[in-house]
mmCIF file of C-alpha atoms in Angstrom:
data_model
loop_
_atom_site.group_PDB
_atom_site.id
_atom_site.type_symbol
_atom_site.label_atom_id
_atom_site.label_comp_id
_atom_site.label_asym_id
_atom_site.label_seq_id
_atom_site.Cartn_x
_atom_site.Cartn_y
_atom_site.Cartn_z
ATOM 1 C CA UNK A 653 0.000 0.000 0.000
ATOM 2 C CA UNK A 654 1.746 3.116 -1.277
ATOM 3 C CA UNK A 655 0.220 5.535 1.246
ATOM 4 C CA UNK A 656 1.318 3.357 4.178
ATOM 5 C CA UNK A 657 4.867 2.994 2.830
ATOM 6 C CA UNK A 658 5.206 6.730 2.293
ATOM 7 C CA UNK A 659 3.752 7.426 5.766
ATOM 8 C CA UNK A 660 6.244 5.009 7.333
ATOM 9 C CA UNK A 661 9.141 6.746 5.598
ATOM 10 C CA UNK A 662 8.046 10.155 6.886
ATOM 11 C CA UNK A 663 7.519 8.942 10.466
ATOM 12 C CA UNK A 664 10.824 7.058 10.605
ATOM 13 C CA UNK A 665 12.642 10.221 9.579
ATOM 14 C CA UNK A 666 11.400 11.817 12.811
ATOM 15 C CA UNK A 667 12.147 8.858 15.124
ATOM 16 C CA UNK A 668 15.286 9.072 17.267
ATOM 17 C CA UNK A 669 17.932 6.562 16.228
ATOM 18 C CA UNK A 670 17.895 4.699 19.565
ATOM 19 C CA UNK A 671 14.185 3.882 19.151
ATOM 20 C CA UNK A 672 14.090 2.818 15.500
ATOM 21 C CA UNK A 673 15.043 -0.845 15.977
ATOM 22 C CA UNK A 674 12.347 -1.342 18.604
ATOM 23 C CA UNK A 675 9.610 0.570 16.777
ATOM 24 C CA UNK A 676 10.103 -0.507 13.152
ATOM 25 C CA UNK A 677 8.458 -3.976 13.502
ATOM 26 C CA UNK A 678 5.358 -2.295 14.948
ATOM 27 C CA UNK A 679 5.239 0.925 12.949
ATOM 28 C CA UNK A 680 4.827 -0.683 9.526
ATOM 29 C CA UNK A 681 1.753 -2.831 10.379
ATOM 30 C CA UNK A 682 0.290 -0.052 12.580
ATOM 31 C CA UNK A 683 0.419 2.502 9.770
ATOM 32 C CA UNK A 684 -0.882 -0.025 7.232
ATOM 33 C CA UNK A 685 -3.848 -0.907 9.463
ATOM 34 C CA UNK A 686 -4.532 2.792 10.028
ATOM 35 C CA UNK A 687 -4.596 3.311 6.266
ATOM 36 C CA UNK A 688 -7.052 0.440 5.816
ATOM 37 C CA UNK A 689 -9.307 1.824 8.550
ATOM 38 C CA UNK A 690 -9.266 5.239 6.876
ATOM 39 C CA UNK A 691 -10.223 3.735 3.513
ATOM 40 C CA UNK A 692 -13.117 1.901 5.179
ATOM 41 C CA UNK A 693 -14.241 5.185 6.722
ATOM 42 C CA UNK A 694 -14.091 6.866 3.314
ATOM 43 C CA UNK A 695 -16.343 4.114 1.922
ATOM 44 C CA UNK A 696 -18.844 4.606 4.738
ATOM 45 C CA UNK A 697 -17.877 1.379 6.519
ATOM 46 C CA UNK A 698 -16.368 2.932 9.653
ATOM 47 C CA UNK A 699 -16.765 1.193 13.024
ATOM 48 C CA UNK A 700 -16.364 2.445 16.600
ATOM 49 C CA UNK A 701 -12.823 3.790 16.723
ATOM 50 C CA UNK A 702 -10.177 1.907 18.673
ATOM 51 C CA UNK A 703 -6.394 1.710 18.476
ATOM 52 C CA UNK A 704 -5.087 -1.411 16.821
ATOM 53 C CA UNK A 705 -2.774 -3.792 18.679
ATOM 54 C CA UNK A 706 0.380 -2.402 17.081
ATOM 55 C CA UNK A 707 -0.567 1.168 17.994
ATOM 56 C CA UNK A 708 -1.111 0.119 21.604
ATOM 57 C CA UNK A 709 2.276 -1.638 21.620
ATOM 58 C CA UNK A 710 3.957 1.517 20.241
ATOM 59 C CA UNK A 711 2.271 3.645 22.897
ATOM 60 C CA UNK A 712 3.397 1.246 25.620
ATOM 61 C CA UNK A 713 7.008 1.359 24.428
ATOM 62 C CA UNK A 714 7.100 5.145 24.118
ATOM 63 C CA UNK A 715 5.430 5.674 27.497
ATOM 64 C CA UNK A 716 7.958 3.351 29.147
ATOM 65 C CA UNK A 717 10.822 5.126 27.368
ATOM 66 C CA UNK A 718 9.508 8.491 28.587
ATOM 67 C CA UNK A 719 9.010 9.865 25.068
ATOM 68 C CA UNK A 720 6.554 12.802 25.285
ATOM 69 C CA UNK A 721 3.126 12.106 23.789
ATOM 70 C CA UNK A 722 3.557 15.217 21.620
ATOM 71 C CA UNK A 723 6.061 13.253 19.541
ATOM 72 C CA UNK A 724 3.415 10.611 18.844
ATOM 73 C CA UNK A 725 0.885 13.269 17.871
ATOM 74 C CA UNK A 726 3.491 14.842 15.611
ATOM 75 C CA UNK A 727 3.855 11.519 13.767
ATOM 76 C CA UNK A 728 0.093 11.290 13.264
ATOM 77 C CA UNK A 729 0.028 14.832 11.912
ATOM 78 C CA UNK A 730 2.744 13.993 9.383
ATOM 79 C CA UNK A 731 0.700 11.064 8.107
ATOM 80 C CA UNK A 732 -2.481 13.130 8.118
ATOM 81 C CA UNK A 733 -0.899 15.898 6.073
ATOM 82 C CA UNK A 734 0.570 13.491 3.530
ATOM 83 C CA UNK A 735 -2.526 11.303 3.186
ATOM 84 C CA UNK A 736 -4.880 14.284 3.054
ATOM 85 C CA UNK A 737 -2.847 15.760 0.203
ATOM 86 C CA UNK A 738 -2.780 12.475 -1.710
ATOM 87 C CA UNK A 739 -6.513 11.858 -1.293
ATOM 88 C CA UNK A 740 -7.435 15.415 -2.279
ATOM 89 C CA UNK A 741 -5.237 15.095 -5.376
ATOM 90 C CA UNK A 742 -7.279 12.027 -6.342
ATOM 91 C CA UNK A 743 -10.515 13.905 -5.655
ATOM 92 C CA UNK A 744 -9.379 16.735 -7.926
ATOM 93 C CA UNK A 745 -9.156 14.285 -10.792
ATOM 94 C CA UNK A 746 -12.611 12.884 -10.210
ATOM 95 C CA UNK A 747 -15.050 12.761 -13.112
ATOM 96 C CA UNK A 748 -17.549 14.227 -13.619
ATOM 97 C CA UNK A 749 -16.039 17.536 -12.544
ATOM 98 C CA UNK A 750 -19.336 18.744 -11.114
ATOM 99 C CA UNK A 751 -19.031 16.214 -8.265
ATOM 100 C CA UNK A 752 -15.526 17.236 -7.283
ATOM 101 C CA UNK A 753 -16.483 19.960 -4.802
ATOM 102 C CA UNK A 754 -18.790 17.664 -2.851
ATOM 103 C CA UNK A 755 -16.209 14.868 -2.934
ATOM 104 C CA UNK A 756 -13.456 17.145 -1.639
ATOM 105 C CA UNK A 757 -15.676 18.257 1.234
ATOM 106 C CA UNK A 758 -16.574 14.676 2.118
ATOM 107 C CA UNK A 759 -12.956 13.494 1.985
ATOM 108 C CA UNK A 760 -11.805 16.432 4.087
ATOM 109 C CA UNK A 761 -14.534 15.813 6.670
ATOM 110 C CA UNK A 762 -13.882 12.069 6.940
ATOM 111 C CA UNK A 763 -10.073 12.481 7.150
ATOM 112 C CA UNK A 764 -10.354 15.193 9.801
ATOM 113 C CA UNK A 765 -12.786 13.177 11.919
ATOM 114 C CA UNK A 766 -10.683 10.032 11.553
ATOM 115 C CA UNK A 767 -7.432 11.645 12.602
ATOM 116 C CA UNK A 768 -9.067 13.680 15.390
ATOM 117 C CA UNK A 769 -10.356 10.398 16.808
ATOM 118 C CA UNK A 770 -6.892 8.855 16.332
ATOM 119 C CA UNK A 771 -5.167 11.658 18.254
ATOM 120 C CA UNK A 772 -7.719 11.511 21.084
ATOM 121 C CA UNK A 773 -7.356 7.731 21.357
ATOM 122 C CA UNK A 774 -3.554 7.865 21.274
ATOM 123 C CA UNK A 775 -3.369 10.534 23.991
ATOM 124 C CA UNK A 776 -5.870 8.703 26.225
ATOM 125 C CA UNK A 777 -4.043 5.385 25.838
ATOM 126 C CA UNK A 778 -0.636 7.009 26.360
ATOM 127 C CA UNK A 779 -1.664 8.495 29.699
ATOM 128 C CA UNK A 780 -3.292 5.219 30.706
ATOM 129 C CA UNK A 781 0.016 3.492 30.016
ATOM 130 C CA UNK A 782 1.936 6.147 31.953
ATOM 131 C CA UNK A 783 -0.360 5.758 34.949
ATOM 132 C CA UNK A 784 -0.013 1.991 34.816
ATOM 133 C CA UNK A 785 3.767 2.221 34.623
ATOM 134 C CA UNK A 786 3.856 4.741 37.470
ATOM 135 C CA UNK A 787 1.660 2.514 39.635
ATOM 136 C CA UNK A 788 3.900 -0.451 38.863
ATOM 137 C CA UNK A 789 7.037 1.555 39.663
ATOM 138 C CA UNK A 790 5.605 2.660 42.999
ATOM 139 C CA UNK A 791 4.587 -0.920 43.811
ATOM 140 C CA UNK A 792 8.081 -2.173 42.914
ATOM 141 C CA UNK A 793 9.624 0.537 45.113
ATOM 142 C CA UNK A 794 7.409 -0.435 48.046
ATOM 143 C CA UNK A 795 8.449 -4.054 47.709
ATOM 144 C CA UNK A 796 12.135 -3.138 47.473
ATOM 145 C CA UNK A 797 12.030 -0.695 50.412
ATOM 146 C CA UNK A 798 10.153 -3.224 52.536
ATOM 147 C CA UNK A 799 12.774 -5.851 51.739
ATOM 148 C CA UNK A 800 15.634 -3.542 52.759
ATOM 149 C CA UNK A 801 13.870 -2.466 55.970
ATOM 150 C CA UNK A 802 13.141 -6.099 56.859
ATOM 151 C CA UNK A 803 16.826 -6.906 56.458
ATOM 152 C CA UNK A 804 16.254 -9.271 53.519
ATOM 153 C CA UNK A 805 19.114 -9.870 51.061
ATOM 154 C CA UNK A 806 18.878 -7.183 48.375
ATOM 155 C CA UNK A 807 21.032 -6.762 45.278
ATOM 156 C CA UNK A 808 22.486 -3.239 45.309
ATOM 157 C CA UNK A 809 22.321 -2.858 41.518
ATOM 158 C CA UNK A 810 18.696 -4.037 41.426
ATOM 159 C CA UNK A 811 17.872 -1.572 44.187
ATOM 160 C CA UNK A 812 19.503 1.268 42.242
ATOM 161 C CA UNK A 813 17.423 0.461 39.166
ATOM 162 C CA UNK A 814 14.191 0.228 41.154
ATOM 163 C CA UNK A 815 14.683 3.057 43.629
ATOM 164 C CA UNK A 816 16.996 5.402 41.746
ATOM 165 C CA UNK A 817 19.067 5.486 44.940
ATOM 166 C CA UNK A 818 22.575 4.185 45.561
ATOM 167 C CA UNK A 819 22.364 2.010 48.669
ATOM 168 C CA UNK A 820 26.148 2.182 49.031
ATOM 169 C CA UNK A 821 25.908 5.923 49.810
ATOM 170 C CA UNK A 822 25.275 7.668 53.124
ATOM 171 C CA UNK A 823 21.646 7.961 54.174
ATOM 172 C CA UNK A 824 19.553 10.054 56.525
ATOM 173 C CA UNK A 825 16.069 8.772 57.302
ATOM 174 C CA UNK A 826 13.208 11.255 57.611
ATOM 175 C CA UNK A 827 9.531 10.945 58.486
ATOM 176 C CA UNK A 828 7.140 13.821 57.918
ATOM 177 C CA UNK A 829 3.534 13.819 59.019
ATOM 178 C CA UNK A 830 0.514 16.030 59.378
ATOM 179 C CA UNK A 831 -1.189 16.218 62.756
ATOM 180 C CA UNK A 832 -4.548 16.973 61.113
ATOM 181 C CA UNK A 833 -4.551 15.827 57.492
ATOM 182 C CA UNK A 834 -8.296 16.370 57.273
ATOM 183 C CA UNK A 835 -7.883 20.110 57.674
ATOM 184 C CA UNK A 836 -5.558 20.431 54.677
ATOM 185 C CA UNK A 837 -6.913 20.628 51.114
ATOM 186 C CA UNK A 838 -3.634 19.125 49.851
ATOM 187 C CA UNK A 839 -1.859 17.059 52.537
ATOM 188 C CA UNK A 840 0.532 15.488 50.021
ATOM 189 C CA UNK A 841 1.498 18.921 48.723
ATOM 190 C CA UNK A 842 2.070 20.200 52.280
ATOM 191 C CA UNK A 843 4.371 17.276 53.065
ATOM 192 C CA UNK A 844 6.221 17.617 49.759
ATOM 193 C CA UNK A 845 6.813 21.332 50.388
ATOM 194 C CA UNK A 846 8.079 20.623 53.899
ATOM 195 C CA UNK A 847 10.441 17.969 52.536
ATOM 196 C CA UNK A 848 11.814 20.421 49.960
ATOM 197 C CA UNK A 849 12.642 22.854 52.768
ATOM 198 C CA UNK A 850 14.324 20.107 54.798
ATOM 199 C CA UNK A 851 16.309 19.050 51.716
ATOM 200 C CA UNK A 852 17.427 22.650 51.145
ATOM 201 C CA UNK A 853 18.613 22.868 54.754
ATOM 202 C CA UNK A 854 20.570 19.619 54.247
ATOM 203 C CA UNK A 855 22.292 20.890 51.093
ATOM 204 C CA UNK A 856 19.836 19.299 48.617
ATOM 205 C CA UNK A 857 20.943 15.654 48.681
ATOM 206 C CA UNK A 858 19.234 13.052 46.491
ATOM 207 C CA UNK A 859 15.812 12.175 47.889
ATOM 208 C CA UNK A 860 13.795 8.974 47.860
ATOM 209 C CA UNK A 861 10.218 9.231 49.126
ATOM 210 C CA UNK A 862 7.398 6.854 49.933
ATOM 211 C CA UNK A 863 3.846 7.822 50.890
ATOM 212 C CA UNK A 864 2.619 5.441 53.575
ATOM 213 C CA UNK A 865 -0.799 7.012 53.994
ATOM 214 C CA UNK A 866 -2.561 10.303 53.358
ATOM 215 C CA UNK A 867 -0.791 12.094 56.211
ATOM 216 C CA UNK A 868 2.636 10.413 56.472
ATOM 217 C CA UNK A 869 5.693 10.521 54.215
ATOM 218 C CA UNK A 870 8.866 8.469 54.532
ATOM 219 C CA UNK A 871 12.025 9.860 52.961
ATOM 220 C CA UNK A 872 15.732 9.136 52.654
ATOM 221 C CA UNK A 873 18.323 11.824 51.915
ATOM 222 C CA UNK A 874 21.313 10.156 50.266
ATOM 223 C CA UNK A 875 24.740 11.495 49.314
ATOM 224 C CA UNK A 876 27.882 9.773 48.053
ATOM 225 C CA UNK A 877 30.197 11.597 50.508
ATOM 226 C CA UNK A 878 30.258 11.569 54.286
ATOM 227 C CA UNK A 879 26.489 11.734 54.436
ATOM 228 C CA UNK A 880 23.846 14.395 54.908
ATOM 229 C CA UNK A 881 24.113 16.085 58.290
ATOM 230 C CA UNK A 882 21.443 17.841 60.292
ATOM 231 C CA UNK A 883 22.406 21.503 60.687
ATOM 232 C CA UNK A 884 22.224 23.144 64.088
ATOM 233 C CA UNK A 885 19.090 25.171 64.582
ATOM 234 C CA UNK A 886 17.068 23.315 61.955
ATOM 235 C CA UNK A 887 13.730 24.212 63.611
ATOM 236 C CA UNK A 888 14.584 27.906 63.183
ATOM 237 C CA UNK A 889 15.625 27.292 59.582
ATOM 238 C CA UNK A 890 12.269 25.677 58.853
ATOM 239 C CA UNK A 891 10.012 28.353 60.293
ATOM 240 C CA UNK A 892 8.142 28.576 56.996
ATOM 241 C CA UNK A 893 6.747 25.060 57.424
ATOM 242 C CA UNK A 894 3.144 24.896 58.630
ATOM 243 C CA UNK A 895 2.919 24.241 62.348
ATOM 244 C CA UNK A 896 1.024 20.992 61.903
ATOM 245 C CA UNK A 897 3.859 19.344 59.932
ATOM 246 C CA UNK A 898 6.051 17.193 62.170
ATOM 247 C CA UNK A 899 9.529 16.000 61.184
ATOM 248 C CA UNK A 900 11.376 13.031 62.680
ATOM 249 C CA UNK A 901 15.042 12.594 61.791
ATOM 250 C CA UNK A 902 17.111 9.415 62.074
ATOM 251 C CA UNK A 903 20.851 9.044 62.564
ATOM 252 C CA UNK A 904 23.028 9.235 59.399
ATOM 253 C CA UNK A 905 24.430 5.848 58.422
ATOM 254 C CA UNK A 906 26.245 4.355 55.409
ATOM 255 C CA UNK A 907 25.425 1.509 53.085
ATOM 256 C CA UNK A 908 22.504 -0.834 52.704
ATOM 257 C CA UNK A 909 22.346 -1.551 56.430
ATOM 258 C CA UNK A 910 22.577 2.187 57.088
ATOM 259 C CA UNK A 911 19.541 2.784 54.853
ATOM 260 C CA UNK A 912 17.611 0.466 57.164
ATOM 261 C CA UNK A 913 19.071 1.707 60.453
ATOM 262 C CA UNK A 914 18.534 5.400 59.804
ATOM 263 C CA UNK A 915 14.920 4.713 58.862
ATOM 264 C CA UNK A 916 14.277 2.664 61.997
ATOM 265 C CA UNK A 917 15.859 5.464 64.026
ATOM 266 C CA UNK A 918 13.540 7.977 62.338
ATOM 267 C CA UNK A 919 10.591 5.718 63.179
ATOM 268 C CA UNK A 920 11.704 5.711 66.816
ATOM 269 C CA UNK A 921 11.977 9.507 66.816
ATOM 270 C CA UNK A 922 8.519 9.681 65.236
ATOM 271 C CA UNK A 923 7.091 7.406 67.924
ATOM 272 C CA UNK A 924 8.581 9.478 70.738
ATOM 273 C CA UNK A 925 7.335 12.684 69.131
ATOM 274 C CA UNK A 926 3.788 11.321 68.932
ATOM 275 C CA UNK A 927 4.058 9.882 72.415
ATOM 276 C CA UNK A 928 5.085 13.182 73.969
ATOM 277 C CA UNK A 929 2.748 15.382 71.960
ATOM 278 C CA UNK A 930 5.608 16.673 69.780
ATOM 279 C CA UNK A 931 6.941 19.498 71.987
ATOM 280 C CA UNK A 932 9.342 20.386 69.135
ATOM 281 C CA UNK A 933 8.494 20.474 65.448
ATOM 282 C CA UNK A 934 11.699 18.622 64.558
ATOM 283 C CA UNK A 935 12.496 15.507 66.614
ATOM 284 C CA UNK A 936 16.051 14.249 66.136
ATOM 285 C CA UNK A 937 16.793 10.644 67.074
ATOM 286 C CA UNK A 938 20.020 11.503 68.873
ATOM 287 C CA UNK A 939 18.023 13.735 71.226
ATOM 288 C CA UNK A 940 15.510 11.022 72.113
ATOM 289 C CA UNK A 941 17.492 7.794 71.657
ATOM 290 C CA UNK A 942 17.197 6.731 75.299
ATOM 291 C CA UNK A 943 13.525 7.623 75.435
ATOM 292 C CA UNK A 944 12.973 5.645 72.238
ATOM 293 C CA UNK A 945 14.634 2.581 73.726
ATOM 294 C CA UNK A 946 12.755 2.845 77.011
ATOM 295 C CA UNK A 947 9.353 3.393 75.387
ATOM 296 C CA UNK A 948 9.528 0.541 72.910
ATOM 297 C CA UNK A 949 6.968 -1.230 75.132
ATOM 298 C CA UNK A 950 4.872 1.571 76.724
ATOM 299 C CA UNK A 951 2.890 -0.717 79.019
ATOM 300 C CA UNK A 952 5.973 -2.286 80.562
ATOM 301 C CA UNK A 953 7.594 1.129 80.696
ATOM 302 C CA UNK A 954 4.760 2.403 82.878
ATOM 303 C CA UNK A 955 5.023 -0.667 85.063
ATOM 304 C CA UNK A 956 8.730 0.036 85.526
ATOM 305 C CA UNK A 957 8.015 3.636 86.548
ATOM 306 C CA UNK A 958 5.402 2.586 89.086
ATOM 307 C CA UNK A 959 7.560 -0.193 90.522
ATOM 308 C CA UNK A 960 10.709 1.939 90.857
ATOM 309 C CA UNK A 961 9.223 5.256 91.945
ATOM 310 C CA UNK A 962 6.162 4.159 93.915
ATOM 311 C CA UNK A 963 4.315 7.235 95.265
ATOM 312 C CA UNK A 964 6.890 9.466 93.547
ATOM 313 C CA UNK A 965 5.204 8.516 90.242
ATOM 314 C CA UNK A 966 2.016 10.404 91.150
ATOM 315 C CA UNK A 967 0.908 12.833 88.406
ATOM 316 C CA UNK A 968 0.107 15.873 90.573
ATOM 317 C CA UNK A 969 2.087 19.097 90.161
ATOM 318 C CA UNK A 970 3.891 18.951 93.530
ATOM 319 C CA UNK A 971 5.136 15.389 92.962
ATOM 320 C CA UNK A 972 6.125 16.277 89.402
ATOM 321 C CA UNK A 973 8.339 19.062 90.816
ATOM 322 C CA UNK A 974 9.940 16.557 93.186
ATOM 323 C CA UNK A 975 10.692 14.173 90.309
ATOM 324 C CA UNK A 976 12.142 16.983 88.207
ATOM 325 C CA UNK A 977 14.399 18.072 91.075
ATOM 326 C CA UNK A 978 15.664 14.541 91.712
ATOM 327 C CA UNK A 979 16.232 14.037 87.985
ATOM 328 C CA UNK A 980 18.225 17.261 87.741
ATOM 329 C CA UNK A 981 20.232 16.263 90.801
ATOM 330 C CA UNK A 982 21.157 12.903 89.238
ATOM 331 C CA UNK A 983 21.750 14.496 85.805
ATOM 332 C CA UNK A 984 24.343 16.770 87.415
ATOM 333 C CA UNK A 985 26.256 14.005 89.166
ATOM 334 C CA UNK A 986 24.702 14.540 92.591
ATOM 335 C CA UNK A 987 25.570 18.257 92.731
ATOM 336 C CA UNK A 988 22.979 20.264 94.673
ATOM 337 C CA UNK A 989 24.445 23.573 93.507
ATOM 338 C CA UNK A 990 24.335 22.666 89.810
ATOM 339 C CA UNK A 991 20.826 21.239 90.112
ATOM 340 C CA UNK A 992 19.644 24.463 91.777
ATOM 341 C CA UNK A 993 21.231 26.509 88.986
ATOM 342 C CA UNK A 994 19.596 24.397 86.285
ATOM 343 C CA UNK A 995 16.184 24.660 87.953
ATOM 344 C CA UNK A 996 16.508 28.365 88.800
ATOM 345 C CA UNK A 997 15.721 27.734 92.488
ATOM 346 C CA UNK A 998 17.595 28.188 95.787
ATOM 347 C CA UNK A 999 19.804 25.302 96.905
ATOM 348 C CA UNK A 1000 17.719 24.966 100.079
ATOM 349 C CA UNK A 1001 14.688 24.283 97.853
ATOM 350 C CA UNK A 1002 16.628 21.476 96.184
ATOM 351 C CA UNK A 1003 17.629 20.012 99.562
ATOM 352 C CA UNK A 1004 14.028 20.105 100.765
ATOM 353 C CA UNK A 1005 12.666 18.524 97.595
ATOM 354 C CA UNK A 1006 15.291 15.790 97.617
ATOM 355 C CA UNK A 1007 14.329 14.900 101.174
ATOM 356 C CA UNK A 1008 10.641 14.754 100.236
ATOM 357 C CA UNK A 1009 11.440 12.649 97.141
ATOM 358 C CA UNK A 1010 13.420 10.173 99.236
ATOM 359 C CA UNK A 1011 10.521 9.918 101.675
ATOM 360 C CA UNK A 1012 8.208 8.954 98.819
ATOM 361 C CA UNK A 1013 10.780 6.551 97.355
ATOM 362 C CA UNK A 1014 11.277 4.908 100.721
ATOM 363 C CA UNK A 1015 15.025 4.838 100.156
ATOM 364 C CA UNK A 1016 18.021 7.078 99.587
ATOM 365 C CA UNK A 1017 18.451 8.644 96.149
ATOM 366 C CA UNK A 1018 21.853 6.926 96.006
ATOM 367 C CA UNK A 1019 20.270 3.465 96.260
ATOM 368 C CA UNK A 1020 19.457 1.825 92.909
ATOM 369 C CA UNK A 1021 20.710 4.995 91.253
ATOM 370 C CA UNK A 1022 20.617 3.642 87.693
ATOM 371 C CA UNK A 1023 17.075 2.293 88.026
ATOM 372 C CA UNK A 1024 15.873 5.484 89.733
ATOM 373 C CA UNK A 1025 17.504 7.722 87.131
ATOM 374 C CA UNK A 1026 16.052 5.670 84.262
ATOM 375 C CA UNK A 1027 12.551 5.649 85.765
ATOM 376 C CA UNK A 1028 12.665 9.424 86.239
ATOM 377 C CA UNK A 1029 13.655 9.973 82.612
ATOM 378 C CA UNK A 1030 10.950 7.623 81.436
ATOM 379 C CA UNK A 1031 8.350 9.349 83.629
ATOM 380 C CA UNK A 1032 9.261 12.664 82.023
ATOM 381 C CA UNK A 1033 8.626 11.199 78.573
ATOM 382 C CA UNK A 1034 5.259 9.771 79.572
ATOM 383 C CA UNK A 1035 4.175 12.849 81.492
ATOM 384 C CA UNK A 1036 2.691 14.588 78.444
ATOM 385 C CA UNK A 1037 0.775 11.648 76.988
ATOM 386 C CA UNK A 1038 -2.341 9.770 78.067
ATOM 387 C CA UNK A 1039 -1.902 6.636 80.132
ATOM 388 C CA UNK A 1040 -3.922 4.506 77.691
ATOM 389 C CA UNK A 1041 -1.250 4.141 75.021
ATOM 390 C CA UNK A 1042 1.695 5.429 73.095
ATOM 391 C CA UNK A 1043 -0.024 7.352 70.358
ATOM 392 C CA UNK A 1044 -0.656 6.375 66.756
ATOM 393 C CA UNK A 1045 1.611 3.822 65.179
ATOM 394 C CA UNK A 1046 3.709 4.993 62.259
ATOM 395 C CA UNK A 1047 2.592 4.223 58.721
ATOM 396 C CA UNK A 1048 3.672 1.122 56.835
ATOM 397 C CA UNK A 1049 4.289 0.727 53.132
ATOM 398 C CA UNK A 1050 1.963 -1.342 51.039
#
C-alpha cells in the first residue's frame, strides 16, 4: 500500500535513532492498518474507533521510554498531512467535474474526523500506560524498600534500578507527618513542600520518598560523601513550614544496612514525638534515643516507673516538681548547687525537695541509682501523653 509505505518513511525520519530498531516492527503494520481503517471510513464502513494492537504496543514502548506524547501526535500529523494531500489530489481528478467539490468536502470531513479520533485515542491510551507504569514503579519501590527495611538480602544494583538510589551511599532517614490531614486541602502537597525545605537545609541531597498514607511521608536523603548532616538550629531554619507538619530525623548511616538503620531510628523519633505530643516540630533521634529505647513497650515502661518510683510517680504538680528536682540532681552528678542553677531555684529548695522525694521513694536517692535515674527519665517522657497508650503507630508501606 503506497500511502502506508510513504507514511512510514516520513515517520521514521522523525524517530530518534535509539528507538528505530524497537519501533520498526510495529510501525509498519500499525500505519498499514490505520490506512485500511481510513479507507473503510471513506467508503462509509467505519466502526467504533479503537487503536489497533500495534498502535497500543507503540504507545506502551514510548510511554515506558519516557518519550513525550507530543512526539506521537506529531507523527500522526505527518501522516495526516501526507494522506490528506494524496486523497485530495485524487478527488481533484474525479469525473464528472461537477461532483468534485462535494467529494473534496466529504474526503476532508472524513479524514479530519478520523485523525481527530486517532489523536484523542492515542493521547488517552498514552496516559493510561503512563499511569499503569507509574503505579507499577511505585509498587516495585514499596516491595524493594520493605525488603531492605526487613533486612532481607537485596542486590544493590537491582535496588539502584528500582529506587533510583545508591544504597552504598550515606543515608539520613526522615519521616514527615501532618497532625490533622483532614484540615488540609492538599496534605501530600504540604508534606512535599516541607520535605523540599528540609532538603534545602541539608544541602539538597538526592531524595527517595514513599507515601505510607494520606498524612505520612517516609524519605531518605542520600549522598555519596560523608552523608547528609542535620544543621544546628534546623527548627529555626524551617520556620516557613506549617505548624502541623512534624519532622522526625534518624541518625546518618552508610550503606545498605545504614539505609535500614537510619529509617528505623527515624521511626523511633517519630514514635517518641507522637508519644510526647511533639513538643518540638523537629524531633532528632540523637536527642531522644534513650527515650525511644525505654518506650519501645509503653505498658511495661509504665510498670517500671510505678515499681521503681512508687508514690513518687504520682501525676500531681507537687510530685512532678519533686521528680524533676531529683532528675536534675542525678543528671548533674549529685551536685545540689548545679541542680539548683539548672532549675533556677535556691539550693535549700533542692535540699528540701530531695528529702521529700526520698521519703516517697522509701530509700536514699543513692540506692538503685541507675534504676531510679532511668525511671525518672521515662516518667518525664510519659508525662505529656495519656496513660492509655503510646499514640498512633507509624505508617507502613503497602
